[in-house]
Coordinates of C-alpha atoms in Angstrom, one line a residue:
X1 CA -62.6 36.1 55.9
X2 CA -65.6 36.2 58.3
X3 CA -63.8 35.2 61.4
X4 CA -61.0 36.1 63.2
X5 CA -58.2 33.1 64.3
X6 CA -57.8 34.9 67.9
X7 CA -60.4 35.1 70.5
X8 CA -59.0 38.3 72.7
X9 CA -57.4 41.1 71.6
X10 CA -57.2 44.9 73.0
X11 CA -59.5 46.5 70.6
X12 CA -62.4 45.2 68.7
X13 CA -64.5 47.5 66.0
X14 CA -67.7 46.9 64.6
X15 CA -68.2 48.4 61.1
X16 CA -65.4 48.6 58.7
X17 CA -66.3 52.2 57.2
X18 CA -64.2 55.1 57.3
X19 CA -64.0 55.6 60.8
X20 CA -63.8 51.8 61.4
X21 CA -60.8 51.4 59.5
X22 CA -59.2 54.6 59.9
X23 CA -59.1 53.3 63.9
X24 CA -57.9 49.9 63.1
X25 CA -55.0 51.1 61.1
X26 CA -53.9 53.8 63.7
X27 CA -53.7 51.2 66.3
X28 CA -52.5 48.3 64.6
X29 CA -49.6 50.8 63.6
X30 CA -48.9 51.4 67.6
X31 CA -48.8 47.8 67.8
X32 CA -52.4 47.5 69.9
X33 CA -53.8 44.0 68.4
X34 CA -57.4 45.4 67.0
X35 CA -60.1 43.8 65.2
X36 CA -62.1 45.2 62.6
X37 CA -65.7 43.5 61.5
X38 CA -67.7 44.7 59.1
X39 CA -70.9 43.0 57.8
X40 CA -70.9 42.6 54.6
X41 CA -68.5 40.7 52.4
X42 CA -66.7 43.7 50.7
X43 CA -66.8 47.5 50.2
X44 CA -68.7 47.2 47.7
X45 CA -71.8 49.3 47.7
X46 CA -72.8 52.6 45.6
X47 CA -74.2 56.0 46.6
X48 CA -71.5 56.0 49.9
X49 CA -70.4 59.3 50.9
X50 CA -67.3 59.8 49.1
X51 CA -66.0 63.6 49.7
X52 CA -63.0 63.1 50.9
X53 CA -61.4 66.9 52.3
X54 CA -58.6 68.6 52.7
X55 CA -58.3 67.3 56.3
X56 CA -58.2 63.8 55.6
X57 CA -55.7 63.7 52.3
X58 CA -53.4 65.3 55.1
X59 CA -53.7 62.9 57.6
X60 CA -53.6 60.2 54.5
X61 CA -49.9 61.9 54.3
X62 CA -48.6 61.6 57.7
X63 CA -49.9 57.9 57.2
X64 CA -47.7 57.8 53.8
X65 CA -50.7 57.2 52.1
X66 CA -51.4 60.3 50.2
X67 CA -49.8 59.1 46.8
X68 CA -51.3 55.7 46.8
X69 CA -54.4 57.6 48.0
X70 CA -54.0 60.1 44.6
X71 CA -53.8 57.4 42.0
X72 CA -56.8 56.4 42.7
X73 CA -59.9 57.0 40.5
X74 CA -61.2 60.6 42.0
X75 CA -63.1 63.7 41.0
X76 CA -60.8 66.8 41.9
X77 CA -62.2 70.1 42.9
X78 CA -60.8 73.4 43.2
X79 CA -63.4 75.4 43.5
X80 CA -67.2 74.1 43.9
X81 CA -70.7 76.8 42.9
X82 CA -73.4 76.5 44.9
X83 CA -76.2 77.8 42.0
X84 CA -79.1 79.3 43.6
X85 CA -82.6 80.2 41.2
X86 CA -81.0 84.2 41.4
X87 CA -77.3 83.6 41.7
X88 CA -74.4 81.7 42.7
X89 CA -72.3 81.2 45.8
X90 CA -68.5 79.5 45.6
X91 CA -66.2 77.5 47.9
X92 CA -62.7 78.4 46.5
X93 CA -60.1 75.8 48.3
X94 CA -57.0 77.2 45.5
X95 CA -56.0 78.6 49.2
X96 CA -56.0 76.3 51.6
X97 CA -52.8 75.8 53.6
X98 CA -50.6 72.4 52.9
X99 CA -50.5 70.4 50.0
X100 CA -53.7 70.4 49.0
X101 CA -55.7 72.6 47.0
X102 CA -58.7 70.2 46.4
X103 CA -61.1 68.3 48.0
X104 CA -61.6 65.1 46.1
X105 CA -64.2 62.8 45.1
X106 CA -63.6 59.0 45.2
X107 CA -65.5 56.0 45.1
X108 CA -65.8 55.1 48.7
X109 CA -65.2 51.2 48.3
X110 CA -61.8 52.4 46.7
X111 CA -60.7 54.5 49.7
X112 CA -62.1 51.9 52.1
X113 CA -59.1 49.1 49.8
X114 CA -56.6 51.5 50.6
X115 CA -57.2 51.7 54.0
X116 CA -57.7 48.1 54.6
X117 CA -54.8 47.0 52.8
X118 CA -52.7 49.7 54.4
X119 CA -53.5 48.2 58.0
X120 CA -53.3 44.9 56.8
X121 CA -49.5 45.1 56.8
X122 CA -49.5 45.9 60.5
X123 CA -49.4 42.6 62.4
X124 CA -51.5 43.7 65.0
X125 CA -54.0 44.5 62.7
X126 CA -57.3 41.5 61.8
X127 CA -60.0 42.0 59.7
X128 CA -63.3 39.6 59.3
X129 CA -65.3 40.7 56.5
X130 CA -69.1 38.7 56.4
X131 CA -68.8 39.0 60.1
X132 CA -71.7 40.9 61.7
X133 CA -72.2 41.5 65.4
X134 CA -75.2 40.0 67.3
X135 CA -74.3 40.2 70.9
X136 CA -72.2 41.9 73.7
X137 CA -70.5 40.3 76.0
X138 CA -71.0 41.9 79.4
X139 CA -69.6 41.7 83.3
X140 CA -71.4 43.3 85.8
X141 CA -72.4 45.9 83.3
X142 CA -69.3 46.8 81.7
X143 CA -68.9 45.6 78.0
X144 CA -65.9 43.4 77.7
X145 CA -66.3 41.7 73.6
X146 CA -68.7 40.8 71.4
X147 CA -70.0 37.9 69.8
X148 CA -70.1 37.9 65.8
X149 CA -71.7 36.0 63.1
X150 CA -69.5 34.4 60.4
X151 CA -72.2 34.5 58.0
X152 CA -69.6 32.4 55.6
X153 CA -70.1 29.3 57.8
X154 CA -73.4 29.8 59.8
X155 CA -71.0 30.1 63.2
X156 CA -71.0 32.3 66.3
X157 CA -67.7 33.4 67.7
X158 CA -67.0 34.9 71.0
X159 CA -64.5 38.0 70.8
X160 CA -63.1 39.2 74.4
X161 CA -61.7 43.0 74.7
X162 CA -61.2 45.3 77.3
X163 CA -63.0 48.3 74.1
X164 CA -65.8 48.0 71.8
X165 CA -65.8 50.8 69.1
X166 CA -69.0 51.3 67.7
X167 CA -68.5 52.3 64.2
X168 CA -71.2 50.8 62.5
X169 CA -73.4 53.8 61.4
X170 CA -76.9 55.7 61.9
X171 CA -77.9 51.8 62.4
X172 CA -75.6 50.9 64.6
X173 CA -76.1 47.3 66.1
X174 CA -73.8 47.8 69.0
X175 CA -75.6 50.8 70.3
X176 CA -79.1 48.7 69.7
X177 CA -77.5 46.9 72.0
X178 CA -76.5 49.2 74.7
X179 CA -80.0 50.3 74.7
X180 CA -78.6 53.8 73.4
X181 CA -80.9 56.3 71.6
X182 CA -79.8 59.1 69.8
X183 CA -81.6 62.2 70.0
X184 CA -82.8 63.0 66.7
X185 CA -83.3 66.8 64.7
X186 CA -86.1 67.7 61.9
X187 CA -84.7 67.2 58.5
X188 CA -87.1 68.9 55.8
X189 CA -85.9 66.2 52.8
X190 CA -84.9 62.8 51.5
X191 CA -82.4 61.9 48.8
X192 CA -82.7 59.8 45.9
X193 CA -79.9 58.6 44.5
X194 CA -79.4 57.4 40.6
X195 CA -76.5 56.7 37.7
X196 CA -77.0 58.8 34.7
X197 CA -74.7 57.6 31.8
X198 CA -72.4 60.8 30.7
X199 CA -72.1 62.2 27.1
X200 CA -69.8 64.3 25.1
X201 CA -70.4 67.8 25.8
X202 CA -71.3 67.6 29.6
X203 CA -69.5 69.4 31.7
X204 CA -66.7 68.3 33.4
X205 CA -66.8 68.9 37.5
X206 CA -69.3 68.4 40.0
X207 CA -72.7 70.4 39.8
X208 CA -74.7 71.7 43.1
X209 CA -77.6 73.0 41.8
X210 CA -80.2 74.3 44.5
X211 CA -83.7 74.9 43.5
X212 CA -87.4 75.0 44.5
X213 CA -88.1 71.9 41.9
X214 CA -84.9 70.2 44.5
X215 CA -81.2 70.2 44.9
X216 CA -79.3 68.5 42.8
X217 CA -75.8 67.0 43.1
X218 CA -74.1 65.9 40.2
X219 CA -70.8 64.1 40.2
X220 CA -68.3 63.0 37.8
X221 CA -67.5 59.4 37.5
X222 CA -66.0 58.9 34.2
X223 CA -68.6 57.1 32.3
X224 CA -71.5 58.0 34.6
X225 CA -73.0 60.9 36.3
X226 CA -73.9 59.9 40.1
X227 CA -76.9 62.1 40.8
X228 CA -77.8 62.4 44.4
X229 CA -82.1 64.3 44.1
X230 CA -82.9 66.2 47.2
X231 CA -86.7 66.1 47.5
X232 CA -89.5 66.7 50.4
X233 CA -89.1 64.4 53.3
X234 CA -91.3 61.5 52.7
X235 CA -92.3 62.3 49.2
X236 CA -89.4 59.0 47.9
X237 CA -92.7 56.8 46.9
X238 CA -94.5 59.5 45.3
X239 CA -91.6 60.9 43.3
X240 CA -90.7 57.3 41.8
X241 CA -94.6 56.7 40.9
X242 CA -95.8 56.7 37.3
X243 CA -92.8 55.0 36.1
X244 CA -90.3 58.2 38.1
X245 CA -91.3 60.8 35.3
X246 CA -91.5 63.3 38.5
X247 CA -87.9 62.3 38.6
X248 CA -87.2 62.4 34.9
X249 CA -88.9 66.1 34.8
X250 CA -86.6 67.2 37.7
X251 CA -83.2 66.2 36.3
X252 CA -83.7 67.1 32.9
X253 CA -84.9 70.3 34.7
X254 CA -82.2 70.9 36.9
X255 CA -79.6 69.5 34.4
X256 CA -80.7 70.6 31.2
X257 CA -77.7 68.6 28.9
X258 CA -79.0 65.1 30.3
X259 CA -82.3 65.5 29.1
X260 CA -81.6 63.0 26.4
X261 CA -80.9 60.3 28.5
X262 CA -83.9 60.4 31.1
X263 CA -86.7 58.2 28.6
X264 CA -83.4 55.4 29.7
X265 CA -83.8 56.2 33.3
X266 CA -85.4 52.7 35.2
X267 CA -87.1 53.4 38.1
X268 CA -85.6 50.1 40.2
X269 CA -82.5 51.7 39.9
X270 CA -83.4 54.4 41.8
X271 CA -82.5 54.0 45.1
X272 CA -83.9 56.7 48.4
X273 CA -82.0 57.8 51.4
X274 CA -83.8 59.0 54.2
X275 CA -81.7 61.5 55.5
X276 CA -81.5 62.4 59.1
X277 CA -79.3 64.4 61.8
X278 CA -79.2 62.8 65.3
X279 CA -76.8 62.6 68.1
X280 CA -76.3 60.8 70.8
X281 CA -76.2 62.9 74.3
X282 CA -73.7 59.9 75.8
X283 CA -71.0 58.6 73.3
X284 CA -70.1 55.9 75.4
X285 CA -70.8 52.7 78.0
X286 CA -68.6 51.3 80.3
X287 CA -66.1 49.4 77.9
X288 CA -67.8 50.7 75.1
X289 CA -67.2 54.1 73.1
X290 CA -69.5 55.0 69.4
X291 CA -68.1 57.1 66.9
X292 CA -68.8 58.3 63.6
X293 CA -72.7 58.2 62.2
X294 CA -73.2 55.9 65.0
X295 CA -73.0 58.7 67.5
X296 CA -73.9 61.6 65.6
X297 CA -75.4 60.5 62.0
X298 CA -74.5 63.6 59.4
X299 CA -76.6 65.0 56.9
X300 CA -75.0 64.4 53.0
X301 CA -74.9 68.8 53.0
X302 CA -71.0 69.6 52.5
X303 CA -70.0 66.2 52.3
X304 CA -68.7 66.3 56.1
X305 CA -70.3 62.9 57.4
X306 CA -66.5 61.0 56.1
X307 CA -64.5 63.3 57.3
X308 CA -65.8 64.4 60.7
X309 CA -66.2 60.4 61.2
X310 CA -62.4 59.9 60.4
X311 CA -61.4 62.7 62.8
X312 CA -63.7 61.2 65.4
X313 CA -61.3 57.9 64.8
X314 CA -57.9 60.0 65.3
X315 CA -58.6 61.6 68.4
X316 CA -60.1 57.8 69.8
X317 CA -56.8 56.7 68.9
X318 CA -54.9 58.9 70.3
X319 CA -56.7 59.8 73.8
X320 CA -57.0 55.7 74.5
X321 CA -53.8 54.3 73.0
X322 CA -52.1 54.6 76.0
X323 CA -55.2 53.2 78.1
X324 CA -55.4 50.5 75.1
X325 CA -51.6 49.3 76.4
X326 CA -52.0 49.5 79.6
X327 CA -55.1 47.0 78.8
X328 CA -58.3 49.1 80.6
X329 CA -59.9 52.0 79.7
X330 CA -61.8 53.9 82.0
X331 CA -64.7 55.4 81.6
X332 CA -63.1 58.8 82.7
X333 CA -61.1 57.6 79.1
X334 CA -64.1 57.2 77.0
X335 CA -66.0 60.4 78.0
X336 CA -62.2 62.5 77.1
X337 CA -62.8 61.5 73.5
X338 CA -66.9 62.8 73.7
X339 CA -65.2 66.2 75.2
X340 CA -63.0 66.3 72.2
X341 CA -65.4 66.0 69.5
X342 CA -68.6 66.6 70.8
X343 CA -68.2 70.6 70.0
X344 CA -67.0 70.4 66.8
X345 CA -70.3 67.8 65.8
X346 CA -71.9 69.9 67.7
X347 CA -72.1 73.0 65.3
X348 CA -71.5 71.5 62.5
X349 CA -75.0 69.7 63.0
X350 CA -76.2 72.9 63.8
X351 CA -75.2 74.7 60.7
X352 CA -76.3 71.7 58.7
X353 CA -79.8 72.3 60.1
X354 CA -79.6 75.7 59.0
X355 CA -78.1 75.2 55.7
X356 CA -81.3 72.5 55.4
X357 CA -84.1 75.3 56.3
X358 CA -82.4 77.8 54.1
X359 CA -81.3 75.8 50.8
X360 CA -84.0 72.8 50.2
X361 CA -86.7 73.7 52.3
X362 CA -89.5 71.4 51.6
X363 CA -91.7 72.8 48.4
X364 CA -91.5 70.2 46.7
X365 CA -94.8 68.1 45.7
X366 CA -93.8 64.7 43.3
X367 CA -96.1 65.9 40.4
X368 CA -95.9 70.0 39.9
X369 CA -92.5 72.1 39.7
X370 CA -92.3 73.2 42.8
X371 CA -93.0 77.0 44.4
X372 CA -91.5 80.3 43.8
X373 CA -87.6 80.8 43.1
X374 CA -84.9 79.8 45.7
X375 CA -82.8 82.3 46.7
X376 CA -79.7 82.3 48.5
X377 CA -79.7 82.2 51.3
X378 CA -78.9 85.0 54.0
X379 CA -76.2 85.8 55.0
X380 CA -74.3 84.6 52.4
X381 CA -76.1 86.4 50.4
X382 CA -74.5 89.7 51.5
X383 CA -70.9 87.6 52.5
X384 CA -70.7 86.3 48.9
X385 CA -69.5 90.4 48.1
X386 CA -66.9 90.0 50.4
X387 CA -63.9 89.1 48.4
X388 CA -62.1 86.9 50.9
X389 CA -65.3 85.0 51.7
X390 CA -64.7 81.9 49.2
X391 CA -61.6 81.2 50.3
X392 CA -62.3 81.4 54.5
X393 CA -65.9 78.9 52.7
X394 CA -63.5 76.8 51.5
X395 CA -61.3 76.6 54.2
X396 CA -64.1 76.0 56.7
X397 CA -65.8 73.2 54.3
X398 CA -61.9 71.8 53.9
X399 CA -60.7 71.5 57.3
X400 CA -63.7 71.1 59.5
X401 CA -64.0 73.0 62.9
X402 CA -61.4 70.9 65.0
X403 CA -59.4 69.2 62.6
X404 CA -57.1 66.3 64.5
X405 CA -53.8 65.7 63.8
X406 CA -51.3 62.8 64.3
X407 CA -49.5 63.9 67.3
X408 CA -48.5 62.4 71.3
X409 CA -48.4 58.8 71.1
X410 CA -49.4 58.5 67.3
X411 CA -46.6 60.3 66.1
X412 CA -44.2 58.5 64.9
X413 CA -47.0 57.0 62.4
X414 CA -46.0 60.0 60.3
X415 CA -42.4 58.2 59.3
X416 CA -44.4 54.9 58.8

């Protein structure tokens, strides 16, 4: 599956993530022919973002997805508590408008299947998996296809299209490429990631524990806990040193009913994140438009970096599909979608960067327990009293600040 049998097409997209694939599907179903390659040879890699919110299981509905979409293995929440060293803060999402009450948590490679099997029954619709790009095609300046690595046979492919999608992450090769760089924000931690296994008596939903030790995300998959530590930026090495027992001291700290099983935990298994907030101040090149992580990358706060991507992919769709038929898009086109969603990444970023100053600010050092108690943060503080303010939380984590619907040219995808 590492190449692709044509050699033009209307559409080609590098990276076959969320955004990647959400594209590909809504195109291939509007009958634009669309490419999709993604790097490596499957989906199948841990400690993705996997929050999937109330915005997307809708849009997963108008693409008559959402019941294939709920029998998969997923974490479902109704309410999530933010607990704070004095206190607790709550996003309730029992009143969200629509069908869904939840936001749910599934293991990204899973959601990715869906989607790829979904937009594999569209004709118009290729995928090359093992493919990686190296190379842009170019006339006089304006990018016009790629040139990709089957990595299963050693060869190099040429790929013509009239729109390269950048979707291939905060890495992104195609905007390496293009010479872009993406202007980047402070962020005051890092992220380790680890599996605990789970035992009778934990509990049962996700935990968000906030701390001066850390912050500490907890999430329930089955058999295992997947533990996402916020620490000081930087401080990955020194955490892990002396065989992690910072690490151990931390979880058992924060999560007092795994303290049982952190003499198991191996250090090699402990894999660091080095989280960052950037954005891009151009989304697009002539012929060329970046989305998702590749234009703005997210920090893991909230769980918005999944979603935001995939609404990043519907309006794409839906502002170029009919420049995508006619066969050239402008770059009057391109900057329409960066109009869209720049805003909305905009202050979401921007409240990220807050919620990072406020929540984990960086007292952590890899072998004390960290400094005084963290509080919550103001204002929610005060706005925690208010007795409507978990549900309008919830509905802002849920929905996002421009949610993007099927609608105009994608519509009739809804009756798919």
């Amino acid at each position: 599956m590492g190449s692709i049998a044509r050699t033009s097409l209307s559409c080609v997209v590098a990276g076959g993530g969320p955004a990647g694939m959400v594209l590909g599907l809504l195109l291939a179903r509007s009958g634009v022919e669309v490419a999709v390659l993604e790097k490596y040879p499957d989906f199948l890699r841990d400690f993705r973002g996997d929050t999937v919110h109330a915005s997307t299981l809708g849009l997963l509905d108008q693409l008559g997805l959402g019941e294939r979409f709920a029998r998969l293995p997923q974490q479902r929440e109704r309410r999530l508590r933010m607990r704070f060293d004095d206190g607790a803060v709550t996003e309730d999402f029992t009143r969200l408008p629509g069908r869904h009450q939840h936001i749910a948590l599934v293991p990204q490679w899973d959601f990715l299947n869906l989607l790829a099997e979904a937009a594999s029954a569209a004709p118009a619709f290729h995928l090359a998996q093992n493919a990686e790009v190296t190379d842009l095609i170019t006339t006089e300046g304006r990018v016009g296809g790629v040139r990709y690595l089957d990595k299963d046979t050693g060869l190099t492919h040429r790929l013509d299209a009239p729109l390269v999608v950048a979707a291939d992450g905060r890495h992104s090769t195609v905007r390496r490429l293009l010479g872009l760089r993406p202007r980047a924000a402070t962020a005051p931690h890092d992220c380790l990631y680890v599996r605990v296994p789970r035992a009778a008596g934990d509990p049962d939903g996700t935990m968000l524990r906030f701390s001066s030790s850390g912050g500490l995300i907890m999430i329930n998959r089955g058999d295992y806990w997947q533990v996402a530590l916020l620490i000081g930026k930087g401080t990955a090495d020194a955490a892990r040193a002396d065989d992690a027992a910072w690490v151990r001291r931390t979880i058992a700290r924060l999560a007092p009913y795994t303290q049982d099983r952190m003499a198991a935990l191996d250090p090699h298994d402990i894999a660091a994140l080095q989280i960052r907030i950037d954005r891009l101040d151009r989304w697009w090149a002539p012929g060329a438009l970046l989305i998702g992580d590749a234009a703005h990358a997210m920090s893991p706060i909230a769980g918005v970096g999944i979603n935001l991507a995939i609404q990043d992919a519907v309006a794409t769709a839906r502002i170029l599909l009919p420049a995508l038929r006619r066969g050239h898009v402008t770059d009057r086109d391109l900057a329409r979608v960066q109009r869209r969603r720049q805003w909305p990444t905009v202050l979401t970023q921007l409240a990220q960067r807050r919620a990072q100053e406020s929540f984990v600010a960086a007292r952590i050092d890899a072998a004390g327990t960290g400094g005084p108690p963290l509080r919550i943060p103001q204002p929610l503080r005060t706005l925690r009293h208010w007795r409507g303010f978990p549900h309008l939380f919830g509905r802002i984590v849920a929905f996002g600040l421009r949610p993007e619907r099927l609608t105009g040219p994608l519509e009739p995808l809804s009756h798919a």
